[in-house]
Short mmCIF file of C-alpha atoms in Angstrom, two decimals:
data_model
loop_
_atom_site.label_atom_id
_atom_site.label_comp_id
_atom_site.label_asym_id
_atom_site.label_seq_id
_atom_site.Cartn_x
_atom_site.Cartn_y
_atom_site.Cartn_z
CA MET Q 1 16.53 9.37 -32.45
CA LEU Q 2 13.06 9.66 -30.98
CA ASN Q 3 11.40 13.02 -31.51
CA ASP Q 4 9.08 14.56 -28.79
CA LYS Q 5 5.90 13.45 -30.55
CA ARG Q 6 6.89 9.79 -30.71
CA LYS Q 7 8.13 9.93 -27.12
CA LYS Q 8 4.67 11.24 -26.03
CA LEU Q 9 2.90 8.38 -27.95
CA ILE Q 10 5.13 5.76 -26.42
CA PHE Q 11 4.48 7.27 -22.99
CA ILE Q 12 0.67 7.31 -23.50
CA PHE Q 13 0.80 3.74 -24.78
CA CYS Q 14 2.69 2.69 -21.67
CA ALA Q 15 0.26 4.48 -19.38
CA LEU Q 16 -2.59 2.73 -21.22
CA PHE Q 17 -0.94 -0.64 -20.89
CA LEU Q 18 -0.47 -0.17 -17.08
CA LEU Q 19 -4.15 0.89 -16.88
CA LEU Q 20 -5.22 -2.23 -18.69
CA LEU Q 21 -2.98 -4.38 -16.49
CA THR Q 22 -4.54 -2.73 -13.40
CA ALA Q 23 -8.04 -3.38 -14.82
CA LEU Q 24 -7.39 -6.96 -15.41
CA LEU Q 25 -5.95 -7.54 -11.88
CA THR Q 26 -8.43 -5.41 -9.93
CA LYS Q 27 -10.64 -7.38 -7.49
CA SER Q 28 -14.43 -7.77 -7.80
CA GLU Q 29 -14.82 -9.38 -4.38
CA VAL Q 30 -14.10 -8.25 -0.84
CA THR Q 31 -12.30 -10.62 1.48
CA MET Q 32 -13.32 -11.34 5.09
CA ALA Q 33 -10.16 -9.45 6.24
CA GLY Q 34 -11.42 -6.67 8.48
CA ASN Q 35 -9.38 -3.85 6.98
CA GLU Q 36 -10.95 -4.09 3.54
CA SER Q 37 -14.61 -5.10 4.50
CA SER Q 38 -14.61 -2.29 7.12
CA ARG Q 39 -13.91 0.33 4.48
CA PHE Q 40 -16.37 -1.18 1.95
CA GLY Q 41 -19.08 -1.21 4.53
CA THR Q 42 -18.69 2.54 5.22
CA ILE Q 43 -18.57 3.26 1.43
CA GLN Q 44 -21.84 1.41 0.90
CA ALA Q 45 -23.46 3.01 3.90
CA LEU Q 46 -22.55 6.51 2.75
CA ALA Q 47 -23.38 6.03 -0.86
CA GLU Q 48 -26.68 4.13 -0.47
CA GLN Q 49 -28.00 4.86 2.96
CA ASN Q 50 -26.58 8.34 3.84
CA THR Q 51 -25.15 7.11 7.12
CA PHE Q 52 -21.80 6.01 8.53
CA ALA Q 53 -23.46 3.06 10.39
CA LEU Q 54 -22.64 -0.38 8.95
CA ASN Q 55 -25.67 -2.09 10.48
CA ASN Q 56 -27.58 -2.54 7.18
CA THR Q 57 -24.74 -3.01 4.79
CA THR Q 58 -23.57 -6.05 2.82
CA PHE Q 59 -20.35 -6.31 4.66
CA ARG Q 60 -19.47 -7.61 8.10
CA THR Q 61 -16.17 -6.79 9.76
CA VAL Q 62 -14.13 -7.37 12.88
CA ASP Q 63 -12.50 -3.87 12.44
CA ARG Q 64 -15.32 -1.87 14.07
CA ILE Q 65 -16.51 0.05 17.01
CA ILE Q 66 -19.94 -0.13 18.63
CA ILE Q 67 -21.76 2.90 19.95
CA GLY Q 68 -25.14 2.11 21.39
CA ASP Q 69 -26.84 -0.07 18.82
CA LYS Q 70 -24.78 1.23 15.90
CA VAL Q 71 -21.77 -0.37 14.34
CA TYR Q 72 -19.05 1.77 12.68
CA SER Q 73 -15.72 1.23 10.99
CA ASP Q 74 -12.63 1.96 13.20
CA LYS Q 75 -10.67 3.35 10.23
CA PRO Q 76 -9.98 7.02 9.37
CA LEU Q 77 -13.17 8.20 7.61
CA MET Q 78 -11.99 10.77 5.20
CA LEU Q 79 -10.94 8.53 2.41
CA MET Q 80 -14.10 6.52 2.69
CA VAL Q 81 -16.13 9.72 2.46
CA VAL Q 82 -14.36 10.50 -0.91
CA HIS Q 83 -15.03 6.94 -2.09
CA GLY Q 84 -18.60 6.95 -0.84
CA MET Q 85 -19.33 10.24 -2.70
CA MET Q 86 -17.60 8.85 -5.82
CA PHE Q 87 -19.80 5.71 -5.72
CA LYS Q 88 -22.94 7.83 -5.05
CA VAL Q 89 -22.25 9.57 -8.46
CA ILE Q 90 -21.68 6.24 -10.12
CA ALA Q 91 -25.00 4.85 -8.73
CA ALA Q 92 -26.96 7.97 -9.78
CA VAL Q 93 -25.68 7.81 -13.30
CA THR Q 94 -25.62 4.03 -13.91
CA GLY Q 95 -28.01 2.63 -11.40
CA ILE Q 96 -25.33 0.23 -10.13
CA THR Q 97 -25.56 -0.57 -6.43
CA PHE Q 98 -23.89 -3.08 -4.21
CA ASN Q 99 -27.23 -4.91 -3.87
CA SER Q 100 -28.10 -4.97 -7.57
CA HIS Q 101 -24.61 -5.38 -9.07
CA TYR Q 102 -22.37 -6.46 -6.23
CA PHE Q 103 -19.27 -7.59 -8.08
CA LEU Q 104 -19.43 -4.74 -10.61
CA ALA Q 105 -19.81 -2.25 -7.78
CA VAL Q 106 -16.87 -3.64 -5.90
CA TYR Q 107 -14.73 -3.69 -9.08
CA LEU Q 108 -15.52 -0.16 -10.09
CA THR Q 109 -14.76 1.13 -6.56
CA ASN Q 110 -11.42 -0.61 -6.56
CA LEU Q 111 -10.44 0.48 -10.12
CA LEU Q 112 -11.56 4.14 -9.99
CA GLY Q 113 -10.80 4.68 -6.25
CA ILE Q 114 -7.54 2.93 -5.98
CA GLY Q 115 -6.05 1.46 -9.29
CA LEU Q 116 -6.39 4.74 -11.20
CA LEU Q 117 -4.31 6.50 -8.51
CA ASN Q 118 -1.32 4.41 -9.51
CA ILE Q 119 -1.65 5.57 -13.09
CA ILE Q 120 -1.71 9.17 -11.95
CA LEU Q 121 1.48 8.44 -9.85
CA PHE Q 122 3.08 6.91 -13.00
CA ILE Q 123 2.46 10.16 -14.91
CA LEU Q 124 3.68 12.41 -12.14
CA PHE Q 125 6.72 10.42 -11.44
CA PHE Q 126 7.80 10.22 -15.13
CA LYS Q 127 7.30 13.92 -15.70
CA ARG Q 128 9.42 14.83 -12.72
CA LEU Q 129 12.15 12.30 -13.57
CA ASP Q 130 12.19 13.35 -17.26
CA ARG Q 131 12.58 16.96 -16.18
CA ASP Q 132 15.27 16.40 -13.68
CA VAL Q 133 17.54 13.81 -15.38
CA GLU Q 134 19.43 13.70 -18.69
CA ALA Q 135 19.22 9.93 -19.53
CA PRO Q 136 17.87 7.70 -22.30
CA PHE Q 137 14.12 8.00 -22.80
CA TYR Q 138 13.56 4.23 -22.48
CA SER Q 139 15.64 3.95 -19.26
CA LYS Q 140 13.54 6.69 -17.66
CA LEU Q 141 10.27 5.03 -18.81
CA PHE Q 142 11.42 1.62 -17.64
CA LEU Q 143 12.33 2.76 -14.16
CA THR Q 144 9.08 4.73 -13.90
CA ALA Q 145 7.12 1.64 -14.87
CA SER Q 146 9.03 -0.34 -12.45
CA LEU Q 147 7.70 1.72 -9.66
CA LEU Q 148 4.26 0.33 -10.43
CA ILE Q 149 5.04 -3.20 -11.53
CA SER Q 150 7.84 -4.26 -9.16
CA THR Q 151 6.68 -2.84 -5.91
CA MET Q 152 3.80 -3.36 -3.46
CA LEU Q 153 2.03 -0.59 -5.24
CA LEU Q 154 1.03 -3.19 -7.68
CA SER Q 155 -0.10 -5.67 -4.98
CA TYR Q 156 -2.24 -3.19 -3.26
CA GLY Q 157 -3.43 -1.27 -6.31
CA VAL Q 158 -6.00 -3.89 -7.04
CA THR Q 159 -8.05 -3.60 -3.81
CA MET Q 160 -9.35 -1.13 -1.36
CA ASN Q 161 -6.71 0.32 0.94
CA ASN Q 162 -5.38 3.63 2.29
CA HIS Q 163 -1.75 3.03 1.50
CA THR Q 164 -2.07 3.58 -2.32
CA PRO Q 165 -3.77 6.98 -1.90
CA ALA Q 166 -1.14 7.88 0.84
CA ALA Q 167 1.63 7.11 -1.52
CA LEU Q 168 0.25 9.38 -4.22
CA ILE Q 169 -0.42 12.21 -1.81
CA LEU Q 170 3.01 11.88 -0.22
CA PHE Q 171 4.64 11.97 -3.68
CA ILE Q 172 2.70 15.18 -4.54
CA LEU Q 173 3.97 16.69 -1.23
CA PHE Q 174 7.45 15.60 -2.21
CA LEU Q 175 7.16 17.46 -5.45
CA GLN Q 176 5.96 20.52 -3.83
CA LEU Q 177 8.79 20.56 -1.19
CA MET Q 178 11.38 19.94 -3.94
CA ASP Q 179 10.20 23.06 -5.84
CA TYR Q 180 9.58 25.23 -2.75
CA PRO Q 181 13.12 26.78 -2.57
CA VAL Q 182 12.85 27.81 -6.21
CA LYS Q 183 9.74 29.89 -5.65
CA ASP Q 184 8.70 30.14 -1.97
CA THR Q 185 5.49 31.94 -2.30
CA MET Q 186 2.73 32.16 0.20
CA LEU Q 187 0.34 30.12 -1.99
CA ARG Q 188 2.96 27.29 -2.36
CA ALA Q 189 3.42 27.22 1.42
CA PHE Q 190 -0.37 27.12 1.85
CA MET Q 191 -0.75 24.26 -0.80
CA ALA Q 192 2.02 22.27 0.78
CA GLY Q 193 0.09 22.57 4.06
CA ILE Q 194 -3.11 21.30 2.59
CA THR Q 195 -1.35 18.31 1.01
CA ALA Q 196 0.44 17.44 4.29
CA GLY Q 197 -2.91 17.73 6.14
CA ALA Q 198 -4.69 15.60 3.53
CA LEU Q 199 -1.93 12.95 3.96
CA LEU Q 200 -2.57 12.85 7.71
CA THR Q 201 -6.39 12.26 7.11
CA VAL Q 202 -5.51 9.18 5.08
CA GLU Q 203 -2.49 7.81 6.96
CA ILE Q 204 -2.25 9.43 10.40
CA PRO Q 205 1.28 8.44 11.41
CA VAL Q 206 2.79 9.05 8.01
CA GLY Q 207 0.97 12.39 7.73
CA GLY Q 208 1.98 13.43 11.15
CA ILE Q 209 5.71 12.80 10.51
CA LEU Q 210 5.60 14.43 7.11
CA GLY Q 211 3.68 17.39 8.48
CA ILE Q 212 6.42 18.21 10.96
CA SER Q 213 9.27 17.79 8.42
CA SER Q 214 7.32 19.88 5.79
CA PHE Q 215 6.90 22.66 8.39
CA ILE Q 216 10.69 22.50 9.00
CA ILE Q 217 11.33 22.79 5.21
CA VAL Q 218 9.05 25.70 4.81
CA LEU Q 219 10.63 27.46 7.72
CA LEU Q 220 14.28 26.79 6.62
CA PHE Q 221 13.86 27.54 2.86
CA SER Q 222 11.61 30.57 2.82
CA GLN Q 223 13.80 33.48 1.74
CA GLU Q 224 11.86 36.03 3.60
CA ARG Q 225 8.91 36.32 5.98
CA LYS Q 226 9.73 32.76 7.30
CA LEU Q 227 7.38 32.86 10.28
CA LEU Q 228 4.48 34.17 8.22
CA LYS Q 229 4.95 31.51 5.57
CA SER Q 230 5.18 28.90 8.24
CA ALA Q 231 1.98 30.10 9.66
CA VAL Q 232 0.33 29.99 6.29
CA TYR Q 233 1.51 26.43 5.88
CA SER Q 234 0.08 25.56 9.22
CA VAL Q 235 -3.28 27.03 8.35
CA GLY Q 236 -3.36 24.98 5.17
CA GLY Q 237 -2.49 21.81 7.06
CA LEU Q 238 -5.14 22.44 9.67
CA LEU Q 239 -7.94 22.71 7.16
CA PRO Q 240 -8.08 18.98 6.15
CA ILE Q 241 -7.45 18.00 9.81
CA PHE Q 242 -10.49 20.19 10.86
CA ALA Q 243 -12.54 18.51 8.04
CA MET Q 244 -11.51 15.13 9.48
CA CYS Q 245 -12.42 16.09 13.00
CA LEU Q 246 -15.76 17.39 11.83
CA VAL Q 247 -16.53 14.17 9.85
CA ASN Q 248 -15.51 12.11 12.96
CA TYR Q 249 -18.03 14.12 15.09
CA ILE Q 250 -20.86 13.82 12.61
CA ALA Q 251 -20.24 10.12 12.41
CA THR Q 252 -19.63 9.06 15.99
CA GLY Q 253 -19.94 12.16 18.16
CA SER Q 254 -16.23 12.39 18.88
CA ILE Q 255 -13.57 14.39 16.91
CA LEU Q 256 -10.95 11.74 17.75
CA PRO Q 257 -9.96 9.02 15.32
CA GLN Q 258 -12.34 6.03 15.57
CA TYR Q 259 -9.75 3.74 17.27
CA LEU Q 260 -9.07 6.31 19.98
CA GLY Q 261 -12.51 7.76 20.72
CA ALA Q 262 -16.11 7.09 20.66
CA GLY Q 263 -15.91 3.52 21.72
CA GLY Q 264 -12.49 2.70 20.29
CA THR Q 265 -9.88 0.91 22.22
CA TYR Q 266 -6.36 2.17 22.74
CA GLN Q 267 -3.70 -0.32 21.98
CA PRO Q 268 -0.65 -0.06 24.36
CA LEU Q 269 2.75 0.49 22.76
CA PRO Q 270 4.68 -2.85 22.14
CA ASP Q 271 8.00 -3.73 23.48
CA VAL Q 272 10.81 -2.59 21.25
CA SER Q 273 12.33 -5.49 19.34
CA ILE Q 274 15.33 -5.39 17.00
CA GLY Q 275 14.14 -8.81 15.67
CA TYR Q 276 10.84 -7.32 14.63
CA LEU Q 277 12.51 -4.44 12.89
CA VAL Q 278 14.73 -6.89 11.05
CA ASN Q 279 11.82 -9.00 10.03
CA ILE Q 280 9.70 -6.25 8.66
CA LEU Q 281 12.68 -5.03 6.55
CA PHE Q 282 14.63 -8.09 5.51
CA TRP Q 283 12.77 -11.34 6.31
CA ASN Q 284 9.31 -12.87 6.24
CA ARG Q 285 7.41 -9.65 5.66
CA GLY Q 286 10.50 -7.66 4.62
CA PHE Q 287 10.20 -4.34 2.79
CA PHE Q 288 13.55 -5.00 1.18
CA SER Q 289 13.19 -8.75 0.72
CA TYR Q 290 10.01 -8.28 -1.19
CA MET Q 291 11.40 -5.28 -3.15
CA PRO Q 292 15.16 -5.78 -3.12
CA ALA Q 293 15.77 -3.05 -5.66
CA MET Q 294 14.90 -0.55 -2.95
CA LEU Q 295 18.27 -1.44 -1.33
CA PHE Q 296 19.92 0.65 -4.07
CA ILE Q 297 19.03 3.66 -1.96
CA ILE Q 298 22.13 2.70 0.02
CA PRO Q 299 24.66 2.95 -2.91
CA VAL Q 300 22.90 6.03 -4.02
CA LEU Q 301 23.81 7.70 -0.70
CA LEU Q 302 27.31 6.44 -0.78
CA ILE Q 303 28.02 7.39 -4.44
CA ASN Q 304 26.15 10.71 -4.50
CA ARG Q 305 27.40 12.52 -1.51
CA SER Q 306 25.75 15.75 -2.84
CA ILE Q 307 22.41 14.41 -1.41
CA LEU Q 308 23.72 14.42 2.02
CA LYS Q 309 24.93 18.00 1.54
CA ASN Q 310 21.66 19.09 0.15
CA ARG Q 311 19.61 20.11 3.22
CA LEU Q 312 16.25 19.72 1.64
CA GLU Q 313 16.93 16.22 0.18
CA LEU Q 314 18.52 15.20 3.46
CA ILE Q 315 15.44 16.17 5.46
CA ILE Q 316 13.28 14.26 3.05
CA LEU Q 317 15.37 11.06 3.30
CA LEU Q 318 15.54 11.34 7.08
CA THR Q 319 11.77 11.75 7.12
CA ALA Q 320 11.48 8.47 5.17
CA ALA Q 321 13.85 6.84 7.65
CA ALA Q 322 11.77 8.18 10.52
CA ILE Q 323 8.57 6.70 9.12
CA ILE Q 324 10.45 3.34 8.75
CA LEU Q 325 11.75 3.49 12.27
CA PHE Q 326 8.34 4.54 13.72
CA TYR Q 327 6.63 1.45 12.34
CA GLY Q 328 9.48 -0.67 13.52
CA LEU Q 329 9.16 0.65 17.04
CA PHE Q 330 5.45 1.21 17.46
CA THR Q 331 3.77 -1.73 15.81
CA ASN Q 332 4.08 -5.40 16.72
CA GLU Q 333 1.72 -7.32 14.41
CA TYR Q 334 3.43 -7.26 11.02
CA GLY Q 335 0.50 -5.30 9.48
CA GLY Q 336 -1.99 -8.04 10.39
CA TRP Q 337 -3.71 -10.04 7.67
CA ALA Q 338 -1.81 -8.45 4.83
CA TYR Q 339 0.81 -9.10 2.10
CA GLY Q 340 4.26 -7.94 3.10
CA PHE Q 341 4.72 -5.01 5.42
CA ARG Q 342 2.03 -2.66 4.10
CA TYR Q 343 2.64 0.31 6.39
CA LEU Q 344 5.70 1.42 4.39
CA ILE Q 345 4.08 1.53 1.05
CA PRO Q 346 3.61 5.35 1.12
CA VAL Q 347 7.40 5.93 1.14
CA ILE Q 348 8.02 3.76 -1.89
CA PRO Q 349 7.76 6.44 -4.57
CA VAL Q 350 10.05 8.92 -2.81
CA ILE Q 351 12.85 6.28 -2.24
CA TRP Q 352 12.43 4.99 -5.77
CA PHE Q 353 12.70 8.53 -7.16
CA PHE Q 354 16.18 8.97 -5.70
CA ILE Q 355 17.24 5.55 -7.06
CA ALA Q 356 15.68 6.23 -10.52
CA ARG Q 357 17.38 9.72 -10.73
CA GLU Q 358 20.75 8.20 -9.94
CA TYR Q 359 20.71 5.13 -12.21
CA ALA Q 360 18.60 6.19 -15.11
CA PRO Q 361 21.75 7.57 -17.05
CA LYS Q 362 23.92 4.42 -16.19
CA THR Q 363 22.23 2.05 -18.69
CA GLY Q 364 25.51 0.22 -19.57
CA SER Q 365 26.92 -0.30 -16.12
CA TRP Q 366 26.91 -3.54 -14.19
CA GLN Q 367 25.12 -1.78 -11.35
CA TYR Q 368 22.16 -1.09 -13.74
CA LYS Q 369 22.13 -4.73 -14.69
CA VAL Q 370 22.05 -5.84 -11.08
CA LEU Q 371 19.26 -3.28 -10.48
CA CYS Q 372 17.24 -4.82 -13.43
CA VAL Q 373 17.67 -8.33 -11.85
CA LEU Q 374 16.34 -7.08 -8.47
CA ILE Q 375 13.53 -5.28 -10.26
CA PHE Q 376 12.52 -8.69 -11.94
CA TRP Q 377 12.33 -10.27 -8.48
CA GLY Q 378 10.16 -7.39 -7.35
CA ILE Q 379 7.84 -7.99 -10.30
CA VAL Q 380 7.51 -11.62 -9.18
CA THR Q 381 6.72 -10.84 -5.46
CA SER Q 382 4.42 -7.91 -6.37
CA TYR Q 383 2.40 -10.02 -8.85
CA VAL Q 384 2.06 -12.79 -6.26
CA GLY Q 385 0.77 -10.06 -3.83
CA THR Q 386 -2.06 -9.29 -6.33
CA TYR Q 387 -3.54 -12.71 -5.67
CA ASN Q 388 -4.68 -11.66 -2.22
CA PRO Q 389 -3.21 -8.47 -0.62
CA TRP Q 390 -5.32 -9.19 2.39
CA CYS Q 391 -4.10 -12.74 3.01
CA SER Q 392 -4.33 -14.35 6.51
CA CYS Q 393 -0.93 -14.40 8.18
CA TYR Q 394 1.05 -14.35 11.39
CA GLU Q 395 0.12 -11.56 13.75
CA ALA Q 396 2.74 -12.10 16.50
CA SER Q 397 0.93 -12.41 19.93
CA ARG Q 398 -2.48 -12.40 18.28
CA SER Q 399 -1.69 -15.73 16.58
CA GLN Q 400 -1.75 -18.58 19.15
CA PRO Q 401 -0.11 -22.02 18.55
CA ASN Q 402 -3.54 -23.54 17.91
CA SER Q 403 -4.00 -21.13 15.05
CA VAL Q 404 -2.69 -22.01 11.63
CA ASN Q 405 -1.46 -18.40 11.21
CA TYR Q 406 1.05 -19.21 13.94
CA TYR Q 407 2.93 -21.38 11.49
CA VAL Q 408 2.35 -19.23 8.36
CA ARG Q 409 4.69 -16.24 8.64
CA ASN Q 410 5.79 -15.45 5.09
CA SER Q 411 2.92 -13.89 3.13
CA PHE Q 412 4.72 -14.48 -0.16
CA ALA Q 413 4.95 -18.21 0.42
CA ALA Q 414 1.35 -18.25 1.69
CA ASN Q 415 -0.01 -16.71 -1.60
CA VAL Q 416 2.24 -19.09 -3.61
CA LEU Q 417 0.81 -22.08 -1.71
CA CYS Q 418 -2.76 -20.88 -2.58
CA ILE Q 419 -1.99 -20.03 -6.14
CA SER Q 420 -0.34 -23.44 -6.85
CA PHE Q 421 -3.22 -25.27 -5.22
CA GLU Q 422 -5.82 -23.34 -7.03
CA GLN Q 423 -4.08 -23.90 -10.40
CA ASN Q 424 -3.36 -27.60 -9.89
CA PRO Q 425 -3.33 -29.33 -6.47
CA ASP Q 426 -1.18 -32.17 -7.98
CA SER Q 427 1.43 -29.89 -9.70
CA ALA Q 428 5.02 -30.08 -8.58
CA LEU Q 429 4.89 -26.69 -7.11
CA SER Q 430 1.80 -27.45 -5.20
CA ARG Q 431 3.18 -30.69 -3.83
CA PHE Q 432 6.36 -29.02 -2.81
CA MET Q 433 4.56 -26.20 -0.99
CA ILE Q 434 2.23 -28.72 0.84
CA ASN Q 435 4.70 -31.51 1.69
CA SER Q 436 8.12 -29.76 1.92
CA VAL Q 437 7.39 -26.09 3.03
CA TYR Q 438 4.47 -26.42 5.38
CA GLY Q 439 3.60 -30.10 5.79
CA PRO Q 440 0.10 -31.39 4.92
CA VAL Q 441 -1.60 -30.46 8.14
CA VAL Q 442 -0.56 -26.82 8.19
CA ALA Q 443 -0.94 -26.39 4.42
CA THR Q 444 -4.46 -27.73 4.19
CA ALA Q 445 -5.53 -25.91 7.31
CA TYR Q 446 -4.21 -22.63 5.85
CA LEU Q 447 -5.78 -23.35 2.49
CA ASN Q 448 -9.11 -23.81 4.26
CA GLU Q 449 -8.72 -20.46 6.05
CA ALA Q 450 -7.51 -18.66 2.87
CA PHE Q 451 -10.40 -19.94 0.79
CA VAL Q 452 -12.94 -18.99 3.43
CA ASN Q 453 -11.24 -15.48 3.59
CA THR Q 454 -11.67 -14.96 -0.12
CA LYS Q 455 -15.09 -16.70 -0.28
CA ASN Q 456 -13.88 -19.22 -2.77
CA ILE Q 457 -16.50 -21.92 -2.25
CA GLU Q 458 -15.41 -23.91 -5.35
CA LYS Q 459 -11.90 -24.33 -4.01
CA LEU Q 460 -13.15 -25.18 -0.61
CA LEU Q 461 -15.08 -28.06 -2.01
CA GLU Q 462 -11.97 -29.08 -3.97
CA LEU Q 463 -9.90 -28.87 -0.84
CA ARG Q 464 -12.48 -31.09 1.05
CA GLU Q 465 -12.08 -33.73 -1.68
CA TYR Q 466 -8.23 -33.47 -1.58
CA CYS Q 467 -8.30 -33.98 2.24
CA ARG Q 468 -10.59 -36.94 1.93
CA LYS Q 469 -8.09 -38.54 -0.49
CA ASN Q 470 -5.06 -37.62 1.78
CA PRO Q 471 -5.79 -38.76 5.36
CA GLN Q 472 -2.56 -37.37 6.67
CA THR Q 473 -3.99 -33.86 6.21
CA GLN Q 474 -6.68 -34.55 8.93
CA MET Q 475 -4.40 -34.45 11.91
CA LYS Q 476 -4.92 -31.51 14.38
CA LEU Q 477 -2.56 -28.58 14.45
CA GLN Q 478 -1.75 -29.23 18.05
CA GLU Q 479 -0.39 -32.62 17.03
CA LYS Q 480 2.01 -31.10 14.55
#
């Protein structure tokens, strides 16, 4: 029987192990993918030049807007302001800059600004699960660790992105909402509003949907003075949004998000496609095909009918479903150059909490064993994702038939191709990926693009030599 002191030591050891794993996997280079380079450019500009303009930074990006003779990121700025101020402190204390210690600067920004957030999420998740569930300690610890090592939180926890911070903020909001009916004070309503507003500044669609559902929860579950508490919640939510608008105005002269105002271009809504929704959930970029353990949310709802009778939990789950449906209906490019379908990363911790809460006590059941098998597959796909979360990949209508990305639609297989070639071009896995999965022409064209994207000069030279020895790789894509 483990006593509390030993449990605490084991938990701390597990957290330190996950931190070490994150530190070992964290990237020290920025890819050519616009999403990442755009953010790093703004971070450097803020930290070292006290400006939002990217003109004199180390990073060049296609994800930008141009106002006059100035170039700016087209990403929401609040997260980059936080990271920029964090790196300004690092530079002041250590003297490290992007110009003097480029790789170390990138590494520290990724580790402290992104990777560390996953460890905080691990701690918060376990504490809540341990509080709510009577189950074996190791089962709760295993399922909590699985949140980090068997989902795309691991894949994106090694590089700059906005989805990891959004996942942490969303889970904090989830904890606040779950506790709200117990003690519905003005302060709790206000803090929930601030958290919802902060989420919107990091991931606008997710924050907007959560903001509405959180307002409904505060309104429904306040025992008294419902309207007043809802108003207090709204004031709290508006504060981060006001800060975002102020930052936007200071940066570009418009309070609107960069891709809507001040030179940004509005993208028309895509046609609704059931095939697209199926693809992002179950196929090439599938949320559930990459993380099949998430499918256990379905038996959770079928077995535990009390969730559907619990108005609060039902609203939360319907909100997660609304986020999934939103991205299925209002995007059409599979997340662009990215691993899996990245837009749904923020809802992972909430969905996983309901699964872990239900199955943590059922350690001897066949269902638990099946869950473990699916978790193992998630570990494989998530680790493969850490190779390059910003991998080049199919972007629907943006990828034309003369582009190699038109033929490369599964980001998992794309990363496996690169990993196998990088480890040994003549290995059985590499030969299988090149000759049987893609064919020599597509495979080598994609490897060329992938190594350019990751600035891997050594492997580009090795690929040139490989193509010289294998003439069949030198055909044009149009001849395929």
